[in-house]
Amino acid sequence: MTGILEILFLILTALMMTYLIRHYIFALTVINHTYKRKKGATIKNTTYQPNISILIPAHNEERVIGRILQRMTELTYPKNKMQLVVIDDASTDNTWKITEEYAKTHGYVEVIHRKQKEGGQGKASALNAGLKRARGEIIFCFDADYYPQRDILEKLTKEFADPKVGAVQGRVTVLNEPQNLVTRLAALERIGGYRVDQQARDCLGLVTQFGGTVGGFRRSLLESLGGWDESILAEDTDLTFRVYLSDHKVRYVNDAECYEEAVESWRAYWKQRYRWAKGHIQCAFKHSVKVLKSSNLELKEKVDGLLLLHVYFMPILVLFSWIIGVPLFFLRSSQWLSILWASIPISLYSFVGNFAPFFEVGVGVHLDNRTRAHWLIPLLVFTFLYNIPICTKAFADVLVSKITRKNNNHWEKTVHSGNGNSYIMNQGKN
Amino acid sequence: MIPSLTPTTFVILIFGVLTFIFLMFLPALFELKRSKDAGPRKIMDDIIAVQHFRLGQIVSLASIEEEKLGSDRVFIKKVVDIIAFLPNLEA
C-alpha cells in the first residue's frame, strides 16, 4: 500500500515539477524578450487594413454597453472598413434601447435582437448569430464590459497579413482594479496570465490561447471550422485548439490592450472560474487525443497544448498530493523520502497557480513598472486555495455529464456593475 | 521520519511558523490599508495613429462645415477679398 502511494506521489510531484519548469521558462523568456525588444524596437506593418466585423454579445448589459459603443466610435480604424454587430441576446433591460440609439446615429452599427426563445443560451450561441450577419474578412470579438485602446484594431489586424495566422489575441487589463481585494487579485492573475504566460507562448511558438474577447479570427477559417461550439463552456479554448489543429496559428499582441471589468465579489469569482474550469476540462476531454495524434502540430506545441488543456486539473492534483502526502509522512516508508514528501507539496503549492504561478505574476508586475502591486502577491494563496474546490466541482460535474451523457451546462453570466466608468473618467481619455 | 519534539521546540516551531506567515502577509496588509499602487495600469494608444485619426476627423469636419456653409462661404470670401483691396484708412 505504501509503495503504491509512494509511486502515485512521485507521479504527482513530477507533474507539478513539469508545470513549475514550464512557468520558469515562460518567465525567463518574457524577461529576455522584453530586454531585447527595448534594445531594438521594431515597427510592424500597419498598412494591412481589410474589412472587419466586430461582434459584441450583450445580455442585460445596460450598465456597460454604452461605454463600449461610445469607444467603438472613437476607434481609429477606418469606419468605411468596419462593421459593428451588437447581439442583444434576449436582454430584459435597456440594452436594446441603447444599442438602437447607436445604430440610428452610426451607419456601421448593426443590432441583432434575439428573443427569449433563441437567446440567453450563452456567449457561443450569441456569437454564432453574429457571425451569420458579419461581412468582414476578419471577425473580432469584444465583451460588453470592455474598453479598448483606440488603435487596437490596427495592432491586431496587422498580424493577419501572415496567411498562417488564423486568430489573434490582445492583452486584457483590469479596469476596476482598485475597487476591492477580489478585483486587485484578479488583476494580478491577469498580469501573470497575459503579460507573461501568453507573451511567452507567443515568443516560443507554443499554443497561444484565444481568450474569447479582445481578439479576432480570419472569417474564412472560422466558417470552415463551423463557428463556436455551443456545447462547450470554454468556447474560446475550444476554438484555439481547433485553429491549431487546422494548421493555423494564434498570435498574441501584448501592445494591443483592452480594459475589462473584473468580478467584484468572491461569489462572482466562483461562478466565473467554475465556468472557465468546467469548459477547460471539457476541452481536455475533447482535444487531448486529437492534439497527440495531429500531424499539424510540432512536438513542442503538442507538449504545451496538453499542459494547457490540463492546467485546471492541477489544483485538484495538488489537493490529492497533500492528502496522500500526510499518511506517507507518518508511515515513515523511506528515511530520505519522508522529508521530501512533507516538503514538496507544501512548497509546490506556492509555485503552481491556476493561471500563472506567483513568480510569473511578480515578473509581469515588474515589467509593467508597477510600484507596489507585487506586495499583494502572497494573497494569491487564497485565490489558489479557492480554486481547489472550484476545479474539483467542475471536474466532478464534467464526469457526471460524461457518465450520464447529459449536457449539464448552465451559462452563469458575469454581472457587470459599470463601476469601471469612474476609473475611465479619472484617467481621462487615453 | 518524525523528528522528536520537546514542548519547547514545539512552541518555538509554532512561533516561527506564525512569524513567517505574518511577515509574508505584512506588506500586503500595508498596501491594502494605504494603497499606493492600486491601478489600473494606464493603457496607451499609439500617438501617431491617434493623431492621424484626429487629422482625419478635422478634415471631414471641415468638409461638412463647407457643405453647410455653401453659398455663404462664397459670399464671405468675396467680402474678404474686397476688404483686402481697400486702402488702410488709418494710414
Coordinates of C-alpha atoms in Angstrom, one line a residue:
Chain A
M1 CA 0.0 0.0 0.0
T2 CA 2.8 2.4 1.0
G3 CA 4.6 1.6 -2.2
I4 CA 1.6 2.4 -4.4
L5 CA 1.1 5.7 -2.5
E6 CA 4.8 6.5 -3.0
I7 CA 4.6 5.9 -6.8
L8 CA 1.4 8.0 -7.0
F9 CA 3.0 10.7 -5.0
L10 CA 6.1 10.6 -7.2
I11 CA 4.0 10.9 -10.4
L12 CA 2.1 13.9 -8.9
T13 CA 5.3 15.6 -7.9
A14 CA 6.8 15.0 -11.4
L15 CA 3.7 16.6 -12.9
M16 CA 3.9 19.6 -10.6
M17 CA 7.6 19.9 -11.4
T18 CA 6.8 19.9 -15.1
Y19 CA 4.4 22.8 -14.7
L20 CA 6.9 24.6 -12.5
I21 CA 9.7 24.3 -15.0
R22 CA 7.4 25.3 -17.8
H23 CA 6.5 28.5 -16.0
Y24 CA 10.1 29.3 -15.1
I25 CA 10.9 29.0 -18.8
F26 CA 8.0 31.4 -19.6
A27 CA 9.1 33.9 -17.0
L28 CA 12.7 33.9 -18.3
T29 CA 11.6 34.1 -21.9
V30 CA 9.5 37.2 -21.3
I31 CA 12.3 38.9 -19.4
N32 CA 14.7 38.1 -22.2
H33 CA 12.2 39.2 -24.9
T34 CA 11.4 42.5 -23.2
Y35 CA 15.0 43.3 -22.7
K36 CA 15.9 42.5 -26.4
R37 CA 12.9 44.5 -27.6
K38 CA 14.0 47.6 -25.6
K39 CA 17.3 47.3 -27.3
G40 CA 16.0 47.2 -30.9
A41 CA 12.3 48.1 -31.2
T42 CA 10.7 47.1 -34.5
I43 CA 7.8 48.8 -36.2
K44 CA 5.4 46.4 -37.8
N45 CA 3.4 47.0 -41.0
T46 CA 0.1 48.7 -40.1
T47 CA -1.0 49.3 -43.7
Y48 CA -2.9 46.0 -43.9
Q49 CA -6.4 47.1 -43.3
P50 CA -9.0 44.7 -44.6
N51 CA -12.8 45.0 -44.0
I52 CA -13.5 43.8 -40.5
S53 CA -16.6 42.9 -38.4
I54 CA -16.7 43.4 -34.6
L55 CA -19.1 41.2 -32.6
I56 CA -20.3 42.4 -29.2
P57 CA -22.6 39.9 -27.5
A58 CA -24.7 41.6 -24.8
H59 CA -27.1 40.0 -22.3
N60 CA -28.5 42.6 -19.9
E61 CA -25.6 44.9 -20.1
E62 CA -27.3 48.3 -19.8
R63 CA -24.7 49.5 -17.3
V64 CA -21.7 49.0 -19.6
I65 CA -22.9 48.7 -23.2
G66 CA -23.0 52.4 -23.9
R67 CA -19.4 52.7 -22.8
I68 CA -18.0 50.2 -25.3
L69 CA -20.2 51.5 -28.1
Q70 CA -19.0 55.0 -27.5
R71 CA -15.5 53.7 -27.5
M72 CA -16.1 51.9 -30.8
T73 CA -17.0 55.2 -32.4
E74 CA -13.6 56.6 -31.2
L75 CA -11.5 53.8 -32.7
T76 CA -9.0 54.9 -35.3
Y77 CA -9.7 52.0 -37.7
P78 CA -11.3 53.4 -40.9
K79 CA -15.1 53.3 -40.3
N80 CA -15.8 52.5 -44.0
K81 CA -14.0 49.2 -43.4
M82 CA -15.7 48.5 -40.2
Q83 CA -19.0 46.7 -39.3
L84 CA -20.1 46.6 -35.7
V85 CA -22.6 43.9 -34.9
V86 CA -24.2 44.1 -31.4
I87 CA -26.0 40.9 -30.4
D88 CA -28.7 41.9 -27.9
D89 CA -29.0 38.4 -26.5
A90 CA -32.6 38.4 -25.1
S91 CA -31.9 41.3 -22.8
T92 CA -34.7 42.3 -20.4
D93 CA -33.2 45.6 -19.5
N94 CA -32.4 48.7 -21.6
T95 CA -29.6 47.2 -23.6
W96 CA -31.6 47.1 -26.8
K97 CA -32.6 50.8 -26.4
I98 CA -29.0 51.9 -26.0
T99 CA -27.8 49.8 -28.9
E100 CA -30.6 51.1 -31.1
E101 CA -29.6 54.6 -30.4
Y102 CA -26.1 54.0 -31.7
A103 CA -27.4 52.0 -34.7
K104 CA -29.5 55.0 -35.7
T105 CA -26.7 57.5 -35.5
H106 CA -23.8 55.4 -36.8
G107 CA -24.2 53.6 -40.2
Y108 CA -21.7 50.9 -39.4
V109 CA -23.5 49.7 -36.2
E110 CA -26.0 46.9 -36.6
V111 CA -28.1 45.3 -33.9
I112 CA -29.4 41.7 -33.7
H113 CA -32.2 41.4 -31.3
R114 CA -32.6 37.8 -30.1
K115 CA -35.8 36.8 -28.5
Q116 CA -36.2 34.8 -25.2
K117 CA -36.7 31.6 -27.1
E118 CA -33.4 31.7 -29.1
G119 CA -31.3 33.9 -26.9
G120 CA -29.8 33.7 -23.4
Q121 CA -28.1 30.4 -24.1
G122 CA -24.6 31.6 -23.7
K123 CA -21.9 33.5 -25.5
A124 CA -21.1 30.9 -28.2
S125 CA -24.7 30.9 -29.3
A126 CA -24.8 34.7 -29.5
L127 CA -21.5 34.9 -31.4
N128 CA -22.8 32.3 -33.9
A129 CA -25.8 34.5 -34.5
G130 CA -23.5 37.5 -35.0
L131 CA -21.2 35.5 -37.4
K132 CA -24.1 35.0 -39.8
R133 CA -24.5 38.7 -40.1
A134 CA -20.8 39.5 -40.3
R135 CA -19.4 40.6 -43.7
G136 CA -15.8 41.4 -42.8
E137 CA -12.7 39.3 -43.7
I138 CA -11.7 39.4 -40.1
I139 CA -14.1 38.8 -37.2
F140 CA -13.2 40.5 -33.9
C141 CA -15.0 39.8 -30.5
F142 CA -15.3 42.2 -27.6
D143 CA -17.3 41.7 -24.4
A144 CA -19.7 44.4 -23.4
D145 CA -17.8 45.4 -20.3
Y146 CA -14.5 46.0 -22.3
Y147 CA -12.9 49.3 -23.2
P148 CA -10.1 49.1 -25.8
Q149 CA -7.3 51.3 -26.9
R150 CA -8.3 53.4 -29.9
D151 CA -5.8 51.9 -32.2
I152 CA -6.3 48.3 -31.0
L153 CA -7.8 47.1 -34.3
E154 CA -4.7 48.2 -36.3
K155 CA -2.5 46.5 -33.9
L156 CA -4.4 43.2 -34.0
T157 CA -5.3 43.3 -37.7
K158 CA -1.7 43.6 -38.9
E159 CA -1.0 40.1 -37.7
F160 CA -3.3 38.7 -40.3
A161 CA -1.0 39.8 -43.1
D162 CA 0.6 36.4 -42.4
P163 CA -1.6 33.8 -44.0
K164 CA -0.6 31.2 -41.4
V165 CA -2.2 33.3 -38.7
G166 CA -5.8 32.2 -38.1
A167 CA -6.5 34.1 -34.9
V168 CA -5.1 36.9 -32.8
Q169 CA -5.4 37.8 -29.2
G170 CA -4.7 41.1 -27.4
R171 CA -4.0 41.9 -23.8
V172 CA -6.6 42.2 -21.1
T173 CA -6.1 44.7 -18.3
V174 CA -8.4 45.0 -15.3
L175 CA -10.1 48.5 -15.2
N176 CA -11.7 48.4 -11.7
E177 CA -8.5 47.1 -10.0
P178 CA -8.6 49.5 -7.0
Q179 CA -12.2 48.5 -6.2
N180 CA -11.5 45.8 -3.6
L181 CA -9.4 42.8 -2.8
V182 CA -11.0 40.5 -5.3
T183 CA -10.5 42.9 -8.2
R184 CA -6.9 43.5 -7.2
L185 CA -6.2 39.8 -7.1
A186 CA -8.0 39.2 -10.4
A187 CA -5.8 42.0 -11.8
L188 CA -2.6 40.2 -10.7
E189 CA -3.8 37.0 -12.2
R190 CA -4.4 38.8 -15.5
I191 CA -1.0 40.3 -15.4
G192 CA 0.6 36.9 -15.0
G193 CA -1.6 35.2 -17.5
Y194 CA -1.3 37.7 -20.3
R195 CA 1.8 39.8 -19.8
V196 CA 3.9 36.7 -19.1
D197 CA 2.1 33.4 -19.9
Q198 CA 0.6 34.5 -23.3
Q199 CA 3.6 36.5 -24.3
A200 CA 6.0 33.6 -23.6
R201 CA 3.9 31.1 -25.5
D202 CA 3.8 33.5 -28.5
C203 CA 7.6 34.1 -28.3
L204 CA 8.4 30.4 -28.0
G205 CA 5.9 29.4 -30.8
L206 CA 3.8 27.3 -28.5
V207 CA 0.0 27.2 -28.1
T208 CA -1.1 30.8 -27.7
Q209 CA -4.6 31.0 -26.3
F210 CA -7.5 32.9 -27.7
G211 CA -9.2 34.3 -24.6
G212 CA -12.7 34.7 -26.0
T213 CA -12.5 38.5 -26.3
V214 CA -10.1 41.2 -27.4
G215 CA -9.2 39.1 -30.3
G216 CA -10.2 38.0 -33.8
F217 CA -10.4 35.3 -36.4
R218 CA -9.9 35.0 -40.1
R219 CA -13.5 34.7 -41.2
S220 CA -12.9 32.0 -43.8
L221 CA -11.2 29.8 -41.2
L222 CA -13.9 30.4 -38.6
E223 CA -16.6 29.4 -41.0
S224 CA -14.7 26.4 -42.2
L225 CA -14.5 25.3 -38.5
G226 CA -18.2 25.7 -38.1
G227 CA -18.1 28.7 -35.8
W228 CA -18.2 28.5 -32.0
D229 CA -19.1 25.2 -30.3
E230 CA -22.2 25.9 -28.2
S231 CA -21.9 22.6 -26.2
I232 CA -18.7 23.8 -24.5
L233 CA -18.5 26.4 -21.8
A234 CA -14.9 27.5 -22.8
E235 CA -15.8 28.2 -26.4
D236 CA -12.6 30.2 -26.7
T237 CA -10.2 27.5 -25.6
D238 CA -12.1 25.0 -27.8
L239 CA -11.7 27.3 -30.8
T240 CA -8.0 27.9 -30.0
F241 CA -7.3 24.2 -30.4
R242 CA -9.4 23.8 -33.5
V243 CA -7.4 26.6 -35.1
Y244 CA -4.1 24.9 -34.2
L245 CA -5.4 21.5 -35.3
S246 CA -6.3 23.1 -38.7
D247 CA -2.7 24.1 -39.2
H248 CA -3.1 27.7 -38.3
K249 CA -1.5 29.8 -35.5
V250 CA -2.8 32.2 -32.9
R251 CA -0.7 35.3 -32.3
Y252 CA -0.6 37.3 -29.1
V253 CA -0.1 41.1 -29.3
N254 CA 0.9 42.5 -26.0
D255 CA 0.7 46.1 -27.1
A256 CA -2.9 45.7 -28.1
E257 CA -4.5 46.4 -24.7
C258 CA -8.1 46.5 -23.6
Y259 CA -9.7 47.2 -20.2
E260 CA -12.2 44.8 -18.6
E261 CA -14.3 44.9 -15.5
A262 CA -13.2 42.2 -13.2
V263 CA -15.6 40.3 -11.0
E264 CA -16.2 42.2 -7.8
S265 CA -17.1 39.5 -5.2
W266 CA -15.9 36.0 -4.2
R267 CA -19.3 34.6 -5.3
A268 CA -19.0 36.1 -8.8
Y269 CA -15.3 34.9 -8.9
W270 CA -16.6 31.4 -8.1
K271 CA -19.2 31.5 -10.9
Q272 CA -16.8 32.8 -13.5
R273 CA -13.9 30.5 -12.6
Y274 CA -16.2 27.5 -12.4
R275 CA -17.4 28.2 -15.9
W276 CA -13.8 28.5 -17.1
A277 CA -12.7 25.4 -15.3
K278 CA -15.6 23.3 -16.5
G279 CA -15.2 24.5 -20.1
H280 CA -11.4 23.9 -20.0
I281 CA -11.9 20.4 -18.6
Q282 CA -14.5 19.7 -21.4
C283 CA -11.9 20.8 -23.9
A284 CA -9.3 18.5 -22.3
F285 CA -11.6 15.6 -22.9
K286 CA -12.4 16.7 -26.4
H287 CA -9.0 17.6 -27.7
S288 CA -6.2 15.7 -25.8
V289 CA -6.1 12.7 -28.2
K290 CA -6.5 14.9 -31.3
V291 CA -3.6 17.0 -30.1
L292 CA -1.4 13.9 -29.6
K293 CA -2.3 12.5 -33.0
S294 CA -2.2 15.7 -35.0
S295 CA 0.3 15.9 -37.8
N296 CA -0.1 19.7 -38.0
L297 CA 1.4 20.3 -34.6
E298 CA 5.1 20.3 -33.7
L299 CA 6.3 18.3 -30.7
K300 CA 6.7 21.4 -28.6
E301 CA 3.1 22.5 -29.5
K302 CA 1.8 19.1 -28.5
V303 CA 3.5 19.2 -25.2
D304 CA 2.4 22.7 -24.4
G305 CA -1.0 22.1 -25.7
L306 CA -1.5 19.1 -23.4
L307 CA -0.2 21.1 -20.4
L308 CA -2.5 23.9 -21.3
L309 CA -5.5 21.6 -21.7
H310 CA -4.9 20.0 -18.3
V311 CA -4.0 23.1 -16.3
Y312 CA -7.3 23.1 -14.5
F313 CA -6.6 19.6 -13.2
M314 CA -3.6 20.9 -11.2
P315 CA -5.4 22.4 -8.2
I316 CA -7.2 19.0 -7.8
L317 CA -3.9 17.1 -8.1
V318 CA -2.2 19.4 -5.6
L319 CA -5.0 18.7 -3.2
F320 CA -4.6 15.0 -3.9
S321 CA -0.9 15.1 -3.3
W322 CA -1.5 16.8 0.1
I323 CA -3.9 14.1 1.1
I324 CA -1.6 11.2 0.3
G325 CA 1.5 13.2 1.4
V326 CA 0.3 13.3 5.1
P327 CA -0.1 9.5 5.6
L328 CA 3.2 8.9 3.7
F329 CA 4.9 11.2 6.1
F330 CA 3.7 9.3 9.1
L331 CA 4.2 5.9 7.6
R332 CA 7.9 6.5 7.5
S333 CA 8.4 4.5 4.3
S334 CA 11.9 5.5 3.5
Q335 CA 14.0 7.9 5.5
W336 CA 15.1 10.4 2.8
L337 CA 11.8 10.4 1.0
S338 CA 9.6 11.1 4.1
I339 CA 11.2 14.5 4.4
L340 CA 10.6 15.1 0.7
W341 CA 7.0 14.0 1.0
A342 CA 6.3 16.6 3.6
S343 CA 8.2 19.5 2.0
I344 CA 7.3 19.1 -1.7
P345 CA 3.5 19.6 -1.5
I346 CA 3.8 22.4 0.9
S347 CA 6.4 24.3 -1.2
L348 CA 5.0 23.5 -4.6
Y349 CA 1.6 24.9 -3.9
S350 CA 3.3 28.2 -3.8
F351 CA 4.5 27.8 -7.4
V352 CA 1.7 26.1 -9.1
G353 CA -1.1 28.5 -9.7
N354 CA -4.3 28.3 -11.6
F355 CA -3.4 30.6 -14.4
A356 CA 0.1 31.8 -13.6
P357 CA 2.2 31.0 -10.7
F358 CA 3.3 33.6 -8.2
F359 CA 6.7 34.3 -9.6
E360 CA 5.2 34.9 -13.1
V361 CA 2.9 37.5 -11.6
G362 CA 5.9 39.1 -10.0
V363 CA 7.7 39.3 -13.3
G364 CA 4.7 40.7 -15.0
V365 CA 4.2 43.3 -12.3
H366 CA 7.8 44.3 -12.6
L367 CA 7.7 44.6 -16.4
D368 CA 4.6 46.7 -16.1
N369 CA 6.6 49.1 -13.9
R370 CA 4.1 48.8 -11.1
T371 CA 5.5 50.2 -7.8
R372 CA 3.7 48.2 -5.1
A373 CA 1.2 45.9 -6.7
H374 CA 3.6 43.0 -6.0
W375 CA 3.1 43.5 -2.3
L376 CA -0.2 41.7 -2.7
I377 CA 1.2 38.6 -4.4
P378 CA 1.3 36.5 -1.2
L379 CA -2.5 36.9 -1.0
L380 CA -2.8 34.9 -4.2
V381 CA -2.5 31.9 -2.0
F382 CA -6.2 32.5 -1.2
T383 CA -7.3 32.5 -4.8
F384 CA -5.3 29.4 -5.4
L385 CA -7.0 27.7 -2.4
Y386 CA -10.3 28.9 -3.6
N387 CA -9.7 27.4 -7.0
I388 CA -9.3 23.9 -5.5
P389 CA -13.0 23.4 -4.7
I390 CA -13.9 25.2 -7.9
C391 CA -11.9 22.9 -10.1
T392 CA -12.9 19.8 -8.1
K393 CA -16.6 20.6 -8.6
A394 CA -16.1 21.4 -12.2
F395 CA -14.3 18.1 -12.8
A396 CA -16.9 16.2 -10.9
D397 CA -19.7 17.8 -13.0
V398 CA -18.0 17.0 -16.2
L399 CA -17.5 13.4 -15.1
V400 CA -21.2 13.2 -14.3
S401 CA -22.2 14.6 -17.6
K402 CA -19.9 12.1 -19.4
I403 CA -21.3 9.2 -17.5
T404 CA -25.0 10.2 -17.8
R405 CA -24.4 11.5 -21.3
K406 CA -26.4 14.6 -20.4
N407 CA -25.2 18.1 -21.1
N408 CA -25.4 19.8 -17.7
N409 CA -24.0 23.1 -19.0
H410 CA -25.5 26.2 -17.5
W411 CA -24.2 29.6 -18.6
E412 CA -23.7 31.7 -15.5
K413 CA -23.4 35.2 -16.8
T414 CA -21.0 37.5 -15.1
V415 CA -22.9 40.6 -13.9
H416 CA -21.2 43.9 -14.7
S417 CA -21.9 46.8 -12.4
G418 CA -20.4 49.6 -14.6
N419 CA -18.1 50.7 -11.7
G420 CA -15.3 50.9 -14.2
N421 CA -16.7 54.1 -15.6
S422 CA -15.3 56.2 -12.8
Y423 CA -11.8 54.9 -13.4
I424 CA -12.0 55.8 -17.1
M425 CA -13.2 59.3 -16.2
N426 CA -10.4 59.7 -13.7
Q427 CA -7.8 58.7 -16.2
G428 CA -9.1 61.0 -18.9
K429 CA -9.5 59.6 -22.4
N430 CA -6.3 57.9 -23.4
Chain B
M1 CA 10.9 10.2 9.9
I2 CA 9.3 12.4 12.5
P3 CA 11.8 14.4 14.5
S4 CA 11.4 14.2 18.3
L5 CA 9.7 17.3 19.5
T6 CA 10.1 18.6 23.1
P7 CA 7.5 21.1 24.3
T8 CA 10.0 24.0 23.9
T9 CA 10.9 23.2 20.4
F10 CA 7.3 22.7 19.5
V11 CA 6.4 26.2 20.8
I12 CA 9.4 27.7 19.0
L13 CA 8.3 25.9 15.8
I14 CA 4.8 27.2 16.1
F15 CA 6.0 30.7 16.9
G16 CA 8.4 30.6 14.0
V17 CA 5.8 29.5 11.5
L18 CA 3.3 32.2 12.7
T19 CA 6.0 34.8 12.5
F20 CA 6.9 33.7 9.0
I21 CA 3.2 33.9 7.9
F22 CA 2.8 37.3 9.5
L23 CA 5.9 38.7 7.8
M24 CA 4.8 37.2 4.5
F25 CA 1.4 39.0 4.6
L26 CA 2.6 42.2 6.3
P27 CA 3.4 44.1 3.0
A28 CA 0.1 43.1 1.6
L29 CA -1.7 44.5 4.6
F30 CA 0.2 47.7 4.3
E31 CA -0.7 48.0 0.6
L32 CA -4.4 47.3 1.3
K33 CA -4.5 49.8 4.2
R34 CA -2.8 52.6 2.3
S35 CA -2.8 51.8 -1.4
K36 CA 0.0 53.5 -3.4
D37 CA -0.3 51.3 -6.5
A38 CA -3.9 50.3 -6.8
G39 CA -4.0 50.7 -10.6
P40 CA -5.5 50.4 -13.1
R41 CA -2.5 50.4 -15.3
K42 CA -2.8 53.1 -18.0
I43 CA -3.1 51.7 -21.4
M44 CA -1.7 53.9 -24.0
D45 CA -2.7 54.5 -27.6
D46 CA -0.2 54.8 -30.4
I47 CA 0.3 58.6 -30.6
I48 CA 0.8 58.6 -34.4
A49 CA -2.3 56.6 -35.1
V50 CA -4.4 58.8 -32.9
Q51 CA -3.0 62.0 -34.4
H52 CA -3.7 60.6 -37.9
F53 CA -7.2 59.8 -36.8
R54 CA -7.7 63.3 -35.3
L55 CA -6.4 64.9 -38.5
G56 CA -8.9 62.8 -40.5
Q57 CA -11.7 63.9 -38.2
I58 CA -10.7 67.6 -38.6
V59 CA -10.6 67.2 -42.4
S60 CA -14.0 65.5 -42.5
L61 CA -15.5 68.1 -40.1
A62 CA -14.2 70.9 -42.3
S63 CA -15.8 69.4 -45.4
I64 CA -19.1 69.0 -43.5
E65 CA -18.9 72.7 -42.5
E66 CA -18.1 73.7 -46.0
E67 CA -21.2 71.8 -47.3
K68 CA -23.3 73.5 -44.6
L69 CA -22.0 77.0 -45.3
G70 CA -22.1 76.5 -49.1
S71 CA -23.1 79.8 -50.8
D72 CA -22.4 81.8 -47.5
R73 CA -18.8 80.9 -47.8
V74 CA -18.5 82.2 -51.3
F75 CA -20.1 85.5 -50.2
I76 CA -17.8 85.8 -47.2
K77 CA -14.8 85.1 -49.4
K78 CA -15.8 87.9 -51.8
V79 CA -16.2 90.3 -48.8
V80 CA -12.8 89.4 -47.5
D81 CA -11.2 90.0 -51.0
I82 CA -12.9 93.4 -51.2
I83 CA -11.6 94.4 -47.7
A84 CA -8.1 93.3 -48.7
F85 CA -8.2 95.7 -51.6
L86 CA -9.5 98.7 -49.5
P87 CA -6.9 101.3 -48.6
N88 CA -5.7 101.4 -45.0
L89 CA -7.9 104.3 -43.7
E90 CA -5.7 104.9 -40.6
A91 CA -2.7 105.4 -42.8

